[in-house]
XYZ file of C-alpha atoms in Angstrom:
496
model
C 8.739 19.414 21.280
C 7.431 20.882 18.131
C 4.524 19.732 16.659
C 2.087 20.477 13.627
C 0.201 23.173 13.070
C -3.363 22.060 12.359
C -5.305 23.264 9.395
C -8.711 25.221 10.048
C -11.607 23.118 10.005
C -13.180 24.938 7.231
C -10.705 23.491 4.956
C -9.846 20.079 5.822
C -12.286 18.888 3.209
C -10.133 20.503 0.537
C -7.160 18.747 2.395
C -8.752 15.149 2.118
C -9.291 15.511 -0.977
C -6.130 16.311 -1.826
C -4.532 13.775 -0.366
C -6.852 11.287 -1.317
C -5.497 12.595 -5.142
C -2.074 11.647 -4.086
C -2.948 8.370 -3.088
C -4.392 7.941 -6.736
C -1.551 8.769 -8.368
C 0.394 6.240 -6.362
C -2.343 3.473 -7.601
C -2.621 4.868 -10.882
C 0.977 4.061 -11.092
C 0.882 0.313 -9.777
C -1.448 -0.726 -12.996
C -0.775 1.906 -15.860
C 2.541 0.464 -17.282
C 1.724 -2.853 -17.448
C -0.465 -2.686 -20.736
C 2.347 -0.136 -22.159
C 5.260 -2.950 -21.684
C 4.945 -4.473 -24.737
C 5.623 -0.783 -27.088
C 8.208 0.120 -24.308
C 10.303 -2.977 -24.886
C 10.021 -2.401 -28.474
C 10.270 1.678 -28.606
C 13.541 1.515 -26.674
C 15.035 -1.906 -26.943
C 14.975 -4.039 -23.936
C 15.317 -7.451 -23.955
C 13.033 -9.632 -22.586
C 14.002 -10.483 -19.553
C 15.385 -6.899 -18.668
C 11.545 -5.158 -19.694
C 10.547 -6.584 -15.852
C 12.555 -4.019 -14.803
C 10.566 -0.747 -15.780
C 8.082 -2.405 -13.200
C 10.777 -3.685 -10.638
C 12.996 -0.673 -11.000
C 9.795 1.612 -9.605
C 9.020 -1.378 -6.789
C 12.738 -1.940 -5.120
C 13.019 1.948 -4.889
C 9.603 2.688 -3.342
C 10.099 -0.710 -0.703
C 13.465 0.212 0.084
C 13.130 3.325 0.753
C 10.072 3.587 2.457
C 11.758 3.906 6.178
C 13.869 6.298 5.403
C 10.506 8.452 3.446
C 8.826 7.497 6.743
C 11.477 9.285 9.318
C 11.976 12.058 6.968
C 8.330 12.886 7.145
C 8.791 13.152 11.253
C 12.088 14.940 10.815
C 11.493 17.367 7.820
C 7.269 17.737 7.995
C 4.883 16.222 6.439
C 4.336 19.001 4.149
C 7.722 19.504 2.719
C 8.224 15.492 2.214
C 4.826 15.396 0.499
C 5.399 18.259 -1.856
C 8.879 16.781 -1.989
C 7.536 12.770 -3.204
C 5.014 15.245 -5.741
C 8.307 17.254 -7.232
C 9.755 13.788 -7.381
C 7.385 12.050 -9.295
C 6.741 15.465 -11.921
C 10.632 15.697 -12.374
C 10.818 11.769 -12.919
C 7.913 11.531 -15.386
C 9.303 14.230 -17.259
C 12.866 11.811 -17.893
C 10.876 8.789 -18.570
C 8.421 10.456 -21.272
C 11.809 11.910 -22.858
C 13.844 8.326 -22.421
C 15.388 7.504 -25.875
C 17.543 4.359 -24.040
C 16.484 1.750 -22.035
C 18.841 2.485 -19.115
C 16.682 6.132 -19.009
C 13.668 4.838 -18.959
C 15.151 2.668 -15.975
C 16.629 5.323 -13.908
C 13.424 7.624 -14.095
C 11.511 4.599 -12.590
C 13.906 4.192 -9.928
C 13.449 7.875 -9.026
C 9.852 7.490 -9.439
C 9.772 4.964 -6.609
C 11.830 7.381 -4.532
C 9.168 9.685 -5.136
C 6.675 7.270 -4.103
C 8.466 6.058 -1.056
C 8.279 10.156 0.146
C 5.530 10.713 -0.560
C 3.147 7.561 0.639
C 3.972 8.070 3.981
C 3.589 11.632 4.513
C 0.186 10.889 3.200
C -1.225 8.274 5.302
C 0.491 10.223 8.411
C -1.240 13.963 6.912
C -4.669 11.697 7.337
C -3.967 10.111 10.718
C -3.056 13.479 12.322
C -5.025 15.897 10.660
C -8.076 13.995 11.625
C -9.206 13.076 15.119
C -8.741 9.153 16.311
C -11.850 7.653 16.261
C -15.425 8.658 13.917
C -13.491 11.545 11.854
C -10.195 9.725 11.118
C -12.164 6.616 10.663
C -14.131 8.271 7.448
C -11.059 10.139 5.937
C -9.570 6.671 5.699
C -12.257 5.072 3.914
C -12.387 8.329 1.585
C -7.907 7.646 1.466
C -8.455 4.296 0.552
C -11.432 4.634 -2.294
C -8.663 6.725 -3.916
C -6.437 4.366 -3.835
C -8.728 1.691 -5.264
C -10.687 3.884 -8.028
C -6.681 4.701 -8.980
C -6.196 1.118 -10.032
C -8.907 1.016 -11.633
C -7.918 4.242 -13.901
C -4.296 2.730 -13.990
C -5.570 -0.183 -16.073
C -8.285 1.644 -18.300
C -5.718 4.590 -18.744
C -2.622 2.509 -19.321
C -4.435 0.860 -22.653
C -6.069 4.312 -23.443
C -3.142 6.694 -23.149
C -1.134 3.933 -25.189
C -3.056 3.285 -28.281
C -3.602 6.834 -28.857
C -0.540 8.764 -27.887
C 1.888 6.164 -27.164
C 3.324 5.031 -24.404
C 5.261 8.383 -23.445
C 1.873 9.295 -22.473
C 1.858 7.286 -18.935
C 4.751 9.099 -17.807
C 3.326 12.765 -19.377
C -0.212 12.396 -17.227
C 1.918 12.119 -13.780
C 3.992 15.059 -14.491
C 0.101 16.906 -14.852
C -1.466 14.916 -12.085
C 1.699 15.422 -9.323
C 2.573 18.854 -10.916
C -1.200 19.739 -10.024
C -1.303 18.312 -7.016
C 1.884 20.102 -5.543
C 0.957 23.822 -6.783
C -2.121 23.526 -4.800
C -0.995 22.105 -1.805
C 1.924 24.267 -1.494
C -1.255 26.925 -0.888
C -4.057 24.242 1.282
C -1.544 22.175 3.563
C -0.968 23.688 6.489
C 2.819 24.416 7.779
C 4.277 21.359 9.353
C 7.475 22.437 11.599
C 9.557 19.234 11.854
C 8.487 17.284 15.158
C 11.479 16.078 16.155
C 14.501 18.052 17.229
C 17.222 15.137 18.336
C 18.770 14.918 14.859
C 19.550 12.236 12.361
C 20.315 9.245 12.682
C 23.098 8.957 9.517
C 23.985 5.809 9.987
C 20.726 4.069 10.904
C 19.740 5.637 7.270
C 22.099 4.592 5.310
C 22.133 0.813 6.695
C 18.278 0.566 7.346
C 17.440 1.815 3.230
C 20.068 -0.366 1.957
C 19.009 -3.298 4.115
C 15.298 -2.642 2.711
C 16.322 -2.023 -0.538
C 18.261 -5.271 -0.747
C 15.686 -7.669 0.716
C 13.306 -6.004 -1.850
C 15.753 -6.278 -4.824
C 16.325 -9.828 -3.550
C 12.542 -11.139 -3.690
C 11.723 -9.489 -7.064
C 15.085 -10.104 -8.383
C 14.778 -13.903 -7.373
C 11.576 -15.318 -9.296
C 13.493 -14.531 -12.774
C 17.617 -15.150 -11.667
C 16.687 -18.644 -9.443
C 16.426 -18.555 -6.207
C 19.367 -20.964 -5.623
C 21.728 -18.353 -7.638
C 24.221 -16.600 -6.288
C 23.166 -13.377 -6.883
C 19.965 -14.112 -5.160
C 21.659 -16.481 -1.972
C 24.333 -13.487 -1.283
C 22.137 -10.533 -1.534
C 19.924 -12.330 0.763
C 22.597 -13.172 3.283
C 23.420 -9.657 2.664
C 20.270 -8.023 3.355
C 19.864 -10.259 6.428
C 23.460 -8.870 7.942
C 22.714 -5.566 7.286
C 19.209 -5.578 9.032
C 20.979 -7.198 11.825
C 23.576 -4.420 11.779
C 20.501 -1.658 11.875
C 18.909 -3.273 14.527
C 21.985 -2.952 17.286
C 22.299 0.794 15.221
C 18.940 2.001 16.312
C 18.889 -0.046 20.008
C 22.219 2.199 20.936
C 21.270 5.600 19.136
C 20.306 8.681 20.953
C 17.412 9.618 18.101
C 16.935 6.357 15.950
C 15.670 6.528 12.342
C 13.002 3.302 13.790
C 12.877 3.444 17.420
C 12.503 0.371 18.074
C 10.069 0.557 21.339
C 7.321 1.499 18.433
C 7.008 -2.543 18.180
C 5.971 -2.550 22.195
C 2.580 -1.305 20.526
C 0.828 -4.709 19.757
C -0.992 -2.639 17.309
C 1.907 -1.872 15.225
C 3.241 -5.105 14.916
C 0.149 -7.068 14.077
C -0.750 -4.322 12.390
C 2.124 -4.030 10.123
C 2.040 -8.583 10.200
C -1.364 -7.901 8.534
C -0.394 -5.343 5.551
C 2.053 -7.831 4.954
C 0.052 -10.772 4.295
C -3.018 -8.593 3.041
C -0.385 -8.077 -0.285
C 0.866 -11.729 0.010
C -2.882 -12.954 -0.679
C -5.009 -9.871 -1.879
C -2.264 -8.015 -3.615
C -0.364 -10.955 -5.173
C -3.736 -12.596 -6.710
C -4.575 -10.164 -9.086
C -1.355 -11.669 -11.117
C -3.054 -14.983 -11.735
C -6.296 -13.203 -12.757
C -4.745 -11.653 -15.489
C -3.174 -14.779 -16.300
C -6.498 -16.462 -16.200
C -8.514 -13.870 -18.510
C -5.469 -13.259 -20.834
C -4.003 -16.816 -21.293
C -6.750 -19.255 -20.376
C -9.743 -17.691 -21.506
C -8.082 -15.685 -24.120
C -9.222 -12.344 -23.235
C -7.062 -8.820 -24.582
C -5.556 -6.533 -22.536
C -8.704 -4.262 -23.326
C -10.633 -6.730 -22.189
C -8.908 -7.697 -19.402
C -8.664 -4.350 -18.230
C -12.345 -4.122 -17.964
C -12.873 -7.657 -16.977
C -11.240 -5.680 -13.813
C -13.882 -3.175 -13.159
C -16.183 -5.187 -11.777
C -13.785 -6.708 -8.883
C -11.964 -3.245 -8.574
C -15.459 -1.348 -7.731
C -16.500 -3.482 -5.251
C -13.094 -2.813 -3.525
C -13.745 0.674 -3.917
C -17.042 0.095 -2.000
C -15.593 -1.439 0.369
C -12.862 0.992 0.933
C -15.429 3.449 1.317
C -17.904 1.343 3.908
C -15.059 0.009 5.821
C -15.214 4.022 7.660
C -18.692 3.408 8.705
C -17.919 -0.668 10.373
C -15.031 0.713 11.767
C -17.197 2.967 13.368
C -19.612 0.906 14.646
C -17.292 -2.475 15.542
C -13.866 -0.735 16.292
C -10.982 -1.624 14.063
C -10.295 -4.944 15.128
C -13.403 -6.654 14.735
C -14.288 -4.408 11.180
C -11.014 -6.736 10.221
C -12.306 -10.035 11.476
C -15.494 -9.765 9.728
C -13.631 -8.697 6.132
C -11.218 -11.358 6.901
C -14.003 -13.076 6.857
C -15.710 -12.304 3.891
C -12.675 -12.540 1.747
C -12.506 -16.051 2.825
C -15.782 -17.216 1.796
C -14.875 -15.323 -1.304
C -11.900 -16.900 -1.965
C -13.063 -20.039 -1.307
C -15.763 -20.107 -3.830
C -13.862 -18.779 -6.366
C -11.673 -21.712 -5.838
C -14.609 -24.164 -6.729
C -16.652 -21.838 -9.231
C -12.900 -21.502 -11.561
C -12.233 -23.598 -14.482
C -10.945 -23.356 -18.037
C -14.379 -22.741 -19.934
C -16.038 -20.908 -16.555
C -17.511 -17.860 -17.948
C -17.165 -14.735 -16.698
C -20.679 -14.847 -15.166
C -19.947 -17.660 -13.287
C -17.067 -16.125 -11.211
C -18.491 -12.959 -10.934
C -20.515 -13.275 -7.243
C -17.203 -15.093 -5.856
C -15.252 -11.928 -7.340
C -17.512 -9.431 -5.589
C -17.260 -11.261 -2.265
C -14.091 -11.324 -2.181
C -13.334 -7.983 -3.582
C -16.000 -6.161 -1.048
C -13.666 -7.724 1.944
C -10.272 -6.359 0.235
C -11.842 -3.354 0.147
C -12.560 -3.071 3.686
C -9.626 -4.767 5.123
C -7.159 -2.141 2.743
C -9.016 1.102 4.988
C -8.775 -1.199 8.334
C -5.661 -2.398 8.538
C -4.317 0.700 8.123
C -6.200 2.149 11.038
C -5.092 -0.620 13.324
C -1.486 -0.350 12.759
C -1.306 3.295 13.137
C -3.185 3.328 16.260
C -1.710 4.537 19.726
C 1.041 5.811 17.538
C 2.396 9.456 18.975
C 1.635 12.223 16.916
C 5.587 12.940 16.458
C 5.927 9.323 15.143
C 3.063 8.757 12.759
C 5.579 9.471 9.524
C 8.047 6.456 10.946
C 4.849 4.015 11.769
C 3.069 4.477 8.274
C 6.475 3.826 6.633
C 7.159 0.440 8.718
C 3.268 -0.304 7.765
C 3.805 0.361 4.519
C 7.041 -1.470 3.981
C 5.362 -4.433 5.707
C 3.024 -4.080 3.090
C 5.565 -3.498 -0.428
C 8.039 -6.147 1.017
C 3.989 -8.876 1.626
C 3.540 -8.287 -2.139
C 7.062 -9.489 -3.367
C 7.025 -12.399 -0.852
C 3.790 -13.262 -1.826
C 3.690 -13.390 -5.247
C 7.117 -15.432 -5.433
C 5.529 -17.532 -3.481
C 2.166 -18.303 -5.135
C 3.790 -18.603 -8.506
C 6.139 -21.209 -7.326
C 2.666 -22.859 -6.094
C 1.100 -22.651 -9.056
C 4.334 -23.800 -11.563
C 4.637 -26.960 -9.888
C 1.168 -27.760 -9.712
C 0.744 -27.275 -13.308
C 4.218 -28.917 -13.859
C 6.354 -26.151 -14.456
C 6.397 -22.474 -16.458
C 3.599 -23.502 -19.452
C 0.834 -21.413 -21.515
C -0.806 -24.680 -21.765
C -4.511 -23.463 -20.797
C -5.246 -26.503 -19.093
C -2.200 -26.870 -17.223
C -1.776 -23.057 -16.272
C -5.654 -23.245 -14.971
C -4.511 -26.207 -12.380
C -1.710 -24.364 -11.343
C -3.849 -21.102 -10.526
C -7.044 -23.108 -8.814
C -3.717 -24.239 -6.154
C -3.189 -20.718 -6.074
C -6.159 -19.696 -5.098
C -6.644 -22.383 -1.966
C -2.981 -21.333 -0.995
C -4.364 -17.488 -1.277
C -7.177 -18.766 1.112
C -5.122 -20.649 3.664
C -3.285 -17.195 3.684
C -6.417 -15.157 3.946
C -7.418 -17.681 7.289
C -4.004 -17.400 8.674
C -4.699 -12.975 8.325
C -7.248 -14.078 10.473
C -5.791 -15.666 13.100
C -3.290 -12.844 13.170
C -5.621 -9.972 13.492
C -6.400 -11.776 16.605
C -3.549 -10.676 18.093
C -4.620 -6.771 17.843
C -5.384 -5.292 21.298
C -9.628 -5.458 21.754
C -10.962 -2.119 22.996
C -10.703 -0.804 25.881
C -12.933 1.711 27.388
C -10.637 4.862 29.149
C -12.560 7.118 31.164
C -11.659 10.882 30.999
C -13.396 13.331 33.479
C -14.292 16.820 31.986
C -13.824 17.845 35.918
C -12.003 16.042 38.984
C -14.856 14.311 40.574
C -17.427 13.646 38.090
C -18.769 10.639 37.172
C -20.154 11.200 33.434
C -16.814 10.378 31.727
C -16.183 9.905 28.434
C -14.822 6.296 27.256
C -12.802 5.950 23.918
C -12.391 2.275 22.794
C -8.417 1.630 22.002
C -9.313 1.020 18.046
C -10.831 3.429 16.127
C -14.358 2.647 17.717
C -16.373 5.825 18.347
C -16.505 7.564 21.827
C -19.100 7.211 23.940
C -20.821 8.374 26.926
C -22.463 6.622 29.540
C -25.665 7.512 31.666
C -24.888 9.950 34.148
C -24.360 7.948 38.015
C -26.632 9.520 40.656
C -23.954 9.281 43.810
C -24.753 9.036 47.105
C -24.148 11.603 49.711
């Protein structure tokens, strides 16, 4: 079986940092619209209930088709589907800063995601097999994930920025520099990746897996605005659910499946992926009442609310970046606990510190609590779920990990805003009443945080392997199961 060729180690610093750039852009382009919605809606006439859909349009693409960008990765190489998601986000951004209709604006945003849902995975699978299991991979993580985080912080400073001086064409002009950038040089850096799989395609597990995923995605950030008791939202549902039932028998019968399915036999892959799921049902999804809480309740601009962010978004950044050195000294699994943790007590006390006059003082030490633990658990639970994952595999498992992960953030935020509307009595800009509805919010984000907990549980605890340099020796080396560094032990004086 093929496999990669690996780059010299002279120059995988140059390679980290690339791909930690790529990860930016795909943060940078969570945050940078949002503050541009208002000129966009305007610019090019959207109503208001179809401007959600320059945001949605870019989400259902990348979630849906993050299985099939996954696969591809293992099938193609990681190299030609990450300079593949780069052309794909250039081309894209080019469309959307020319869009003179709506319906343009719409369908560069949907290619956009497709661009995202290429190139994410090829990514985080570049970084898991470029660098060695345990100390090395451990630290290119945490440098991956501080990327990601310092890239939502320069999504929200940028989006205002770009906008009030050029106009919002401008946050689709600095991806077609930032991507277009990024793919000349790593067309040169990246080493050749032959395609690691030579059993073919699996057509029809595609087809029906992307459409499954793209309909169960459609379906949860389609339902918060149509009703979740209308029919659009009950059939594509049922839909979705027949379909991933159909993909299911497709992939347990296939000779080469697009998701074989023995990958969830590895406890770490299914907890794993259980935790990026609920990580963006709590995490992910909170930010949402934040910015209602600066912008509505405490009357704060979107300037101001885009640095009322910096604070909580560094100290995710530090975390991102310490969570390399826990994981190795305490192994994946317990690095996780102890964030879990954290973000608890964070959470928690945020929960009693919030009110409608609380200044922004007041909430800060809650904030960087629970902001340190995001931080962390973003880097860690990443490591867990990719870990005893074959080489040959690694583009499939960071897509199912990562679609575990889109698909939390839809579920989750539905979720917590039904919370919060009926405990402030419905959809109301009442300060008072909207600040009820997100202090619920917040203990429902915590009870989700606790039940993270109890599933990171589940992840396998080290276990020591021993691995003899020579048949009969005793000073093995043992490598825990989770990331943990090796280790040696004292040589054992036999007797003859």
């Amino acid at each position: 079986m093929p496999t990669s060729v690996q780059a010299k180690p002279r120059r995988l610093g140059a390679i980290l940092g690339l791909l930690a750039f790529a990860q930016m852009i795909i943060a940078i382009d969570y945050n940078i619209m949002f503050v541009a919605l208002p000129d966009i809606g305007s610019d090019l006439g959207f109503s208001a209930q179809n401007l959600q859909w320059v945001i949605s349009a870019y989400s259902v693409a990348f979630g849906g088709f993050l299985l099939l960008g996954g696969r591809a990765t293992d099938l193609f190489g990681r190299k030609n589907m990450f300079l593949f998601g780069l052309f794909l986000y250039a081309a894209s951004s080019v469309a959307g800063g020319l869009a003179t209709e709506s319906w343009l604006l719409v369908a560069a945003r949907v290619v956009q995601g497709l661009g995202g849902a290429f190139l994410a995975p090829a990514t985080l699978s570049l970084v898991v097999t470029l660098f060695a299991e345990g100390k090395e991979r451990n630290r290119a993580l945490s440098v991956w994930g501080g990327a990601g985080g310092f890239g939502m912080v320069l999504g929200a400073i940028l989006g205002g920025l770009l906008t009030d001086w050029f106009g919002w064409q401008a946050v689709m002009w600095v991806n077609v520099i930032a991507a277009g950038a990024a793919m000349v040089y790593g067309i040169g850096l990246l080493p050749k990746t032959a395609k690691v799989s030579t059993r073919g395609f699996d057509l029809p597990g595609a087809v029906i897996g992307t459409v499954a995923s793209t309909l169960l995605v459609f379906t949860l950030v389609n339902g918060p605005e149509v009703g979740w008791t209308s029919g659009t939202t009950i059939g594509s549902l049922i839909g979705s659910v027949a379909l991933f039932a159909l993909f299911i028998g497709i992939e347990s019968r296939t000779r080469a499946p697009m998701m074989p399915l023995r990958l969830f036999g590895n406890r770490n892959v299914t907890v794993g992926t259980t935790i990026t799921f609920l990580f963006m049902a709590t995490f992910g999804a909170y930010a949402y009442f934040l910015t209602q809480y600066w912008q509505v309740v405490q009357g704060y601009s979107a300037w101001a609310t885009g640095f009322a962010f910096l604070l909580p978004s560094g100290c995710v950044l530090i975390g991102t970046v310490a969570a390399g050195k826990l994981m190795n000294a305490y192994g994946a699994r317990k690095t996780l606990l102890i964030a879990l943790a954290v973000g608890l007590v964070g959470t928690a006390a945020l929960a009693l510190t919030l009110s409608q006059d609380a200044s922004y003082l007041v909430i800060a030490l809650p904030l960087i609590v629970l902001s340190l633990g995001q931080g962390v658990i973003f880097t860690a639970m990443f490591a867990a779920a990719t870990t005893g994952v074959a080489d040959e595999e690694q583009g499939i498992g960071s897509g199912i990990a990562q679609t575990g992960q889109q698909i939390g953030g839809a579920v989750g935020l539905a979720v917590l805003i039904a919370v919060a509307a009926s405990a402030a009595g419905g959809e109301t800009t009442d300060p008072a009443q909207l600040t009820d509805g997100i202090l619920v919010a917040t203990w429902a984000t915590a009870a989700g945080i606790a039940l993270t907990f109890l599933a990171t549980l589940g992840l396998k605890k080290p276990v020591a392997q021993a691995v003899a340099a020579d048949p009969g020796t005793t000073n093995a080396v043992t490598a825990p199961a989770d990331g943990a560094p090796a280790t040696r032990p004292a040589p054992v004086t036999e007797r003859v």
